[in-house]
Structures are given as C-alpha cells and as structure tokens.
Amino acid sequence: MGKITKVIPREIIDSRGNPTVEVDVYTKGGFGRAAVPSGASTGEYEALELRDKDSRFLGKGVLKAVNNIREIIAPKIIGMEVTEQKAIDELMIKLDGTETKSNLGANAILGVSMAVCKAAANELNLPVYAYLNKESKTLPIPMLNVINGGKHAGGNLKIQEFMLIPHGFDKYSEALRAACEVYQILKNILKKFGPSAINLGDEGGFGSPVDTAPEALDMLVEAIKEAGYTPGEQIAIGLDSAASEFYENGLYEVDGKKLTGEQLVDYYIDLAKNYPIISMEDPFDENDFDSFAKLLEKLPNISIVADDLTVTNPKRIQMAIDKKAANYLLLKVNQIGTLTEAIQAADLARTANWGINISHRSGETEDTFIADLAVAIKAERIKTGAPARGERTAKYNQLLRIEEQLGNSAQFLGY
Ligand code: PGA
Ligand code: ZN
C-alpha cells in the first residue's frame, strides 16, 4: 500500500514571528504537511522543544530539530507503511530515548507524527477526522478567548484567558456565529476606554484595559446580553488562569491581592456565584494538586480543566485522577510530542469520565490538524483563540467545513 517515500522538513515562522518546524511527508499517492505550535505559559513538565543556541532569530531557531528529522528520523521511516502511526511514533520515541524528547526535540517528533497522519489520510482519500475515526460525527463546542491577559497581552490582568462558550445552540456554525457577534459588540464596549483598548493579544482576544477579573467578566456579560443572548444558558464563560504564572513563594497574586491557595479557592467560588462561569482551567499552580482538589470538591458542576497540571502526559493525568484534582483534560499535542501518546492521554482521561478540551497554543500556525483531531476523539470542547488572526480562524473554519461534510449526520455537542 502506501509506503513513505520522502520526508521534507523545514523551518517556518509562527504567529509570534518565532521559528517553528514544518514537515512534508510523501507516499506514492499521498501527501501530508504539518506545522508545530509553541506555548508561552508552558508547563514545567511539558515535552521539550529543541531550540538552536546560536544568535539567529535571537537564539530561537529550529534548524537542529529540522536536521534531526532529515538525518535521523527520515532515513528510518522511509519505506514504512504510512498508516502504521503507532509503530512510527514508537520508533521516534525510541530513537530519541529520553523522557522529555529532548534529544531529537518534541517539535521534530510531533511535526513528523502529524504529517504522517495527514499523508495516510490523503493516501486513503479520507478527511483526517474520518481517517482517525470513521464513526466521528460530533462537533465540539468552540471556546473563544476574547479577552487576553497574563503572558499573552501587555496589561495587568492576571487571569490569562476569558472565553465565550456558546453551548446553547443546535449547530456548531450557529454557536460560532453567536460568539463572533458577541466579540464584535465587546469591541464596541471596549472602545469607551480609548483606541488602544481594542489592541489584540497573542490569541486574537482584546488586551484588556481593566485590571481585575470581575471588571472583565462584567463586560463579557454585558456584551452577551447586548447581542441578544442569555448569559449562561446560551453563552457561558470559561477562564484559563494559567495560575503558575502568578504564583510565587506560596502566594497567588491576582486582582492586586496576594492570596493563599485556600483564599484563591474562595475567590473562585465567589466568581462562580456571580458570573455564568462553567469552566476553570489551571486555577492553581502546576504542582498545587491539593487546591485543585479542594476547588473541584466545592464546585463539582464546573469543569476544572487540567493544562499545565497534567501537560497531556499519561503519568501526570493518572496523578490528577488519583488525587481527584480535575474533571477535564486540556489536550495539547505538542505537550507530549506524538499523536499516539496524545490519543492515549485522551483515552486515559475518559476512563475517569473526564471531558476533553482540545487546545491550540499561543504561538500557532495555519495548520488545522487539531480541528480534525477534536472531531475524531469526540472532544466536547475546543479552544483556539478569538475569531481573529488567521492562525486562530483556520481551526474554527476547518470545523465549519467538517460540519458541512457531515451534513445531516453532524451532531453538535452543545446543549
Ligand atoms: P500557551 O497558552 O500556549 O502560551 O501555553 C495556552 C494555555 O495556557 O492554555
Ligand atoms: Zn492553559
């Protein structure tokens, strides 16, 4: 059938102007191209991106990773069946030989892993989601990050992401449209703070002119209402605190206050009481399993999403399951470095009845792989930024195409 005939890696740039890895994989009748994203608020336990140490691109080049694909990975996988995803991923893990993929680089390995999957789908003349799971018919709820704080924007707002979750619609396309309307109304509300208030952060959301979470949340609720939707019922709100970024010496600095883990639990309980929040991601530091567990115990009906806490790594996910520290997995393929392991991470989360939230990174490319992956693994939610900037809209638009392809059999996971 389809043996891999050629692997062409290269350095391209991502949405922050940083270099990243792109890979082309060829078979006789198939072709797949994939590009690797990159985070800013990265978790301590993520697989490692290999970055060059020279002064090109301020020392952030990926030529070594590209070279590792060309010299080490390609000669080994050329001639293998392109559909042997697991064998190819396992071979790369073995060739690397480290826990964190630091030898070859998780960016090198992931680029090949995703490109192999796309080439296999193309070889079989199938869309990527259908190649990965021929039963897949479900479209995830989009989570649009419309206010950017933390490391993704320039202001003082500590919570990194304020997301619209349009779950009360019949179709993905209707949900997306409603969230876009709210995004545009939010822009008008923000204009009152002056022209610079509508500047965009890394993920296409507005870099907030306000410094505290309640002020940002008030504006979101106002925008949802002004657009004619019911806050909570039709459009709810999700937060990603990325709290490791504001945790120091045992204290969390948020909204101008320094709080203990326990006080931060109460802070979130208050927010959940006052606003239609249904999802809280990384509410605490990546090692603070106890506070995660306390919050989940107090707010069992809210999605407590583990991102930096579990870094899409089955060992960390098992720890979080054992400690009852979360009920939702944030899944980022580049945190672990192969497609096979990312799917294993999702399967493990499912054994504990967790939901799955697929995610982009703050440094992205035009690659739309995660949209297909979300459909293939029946992820309930996907977050891929605001409806702005091509690398963000690329994923939302790919889901529109998938909805169209699925036609009447498409099911939206909203309610
Ligand atoms: P990152 O942010 O890509 O900068 O890590 C996204 C997130 O924290 O979910
Ligand atoms: Zn996060």
PDB file of C-alpha atoms in Angstrom, residues 12 108 360 393 400:
ATOM      1  CA  ILE A  12       8.907  28.301   9.039  1.00  0.00           C
ATOM      2  CA  ALA A 108      10.799  17.477  15.450  1.00  0.00           C
ATOM      3  CA  HIS A 360      -4.126  25.391  20.295  1.00  0.00           C
ATOM      4  CA  THR A 393      -9.781  31.306  12.462  1.00  0.00           C
ATOM      5  CA  LEU A 400     -17.281  24.641   9.569  1.00  0.00           C
TER       6      LEU A 400
END
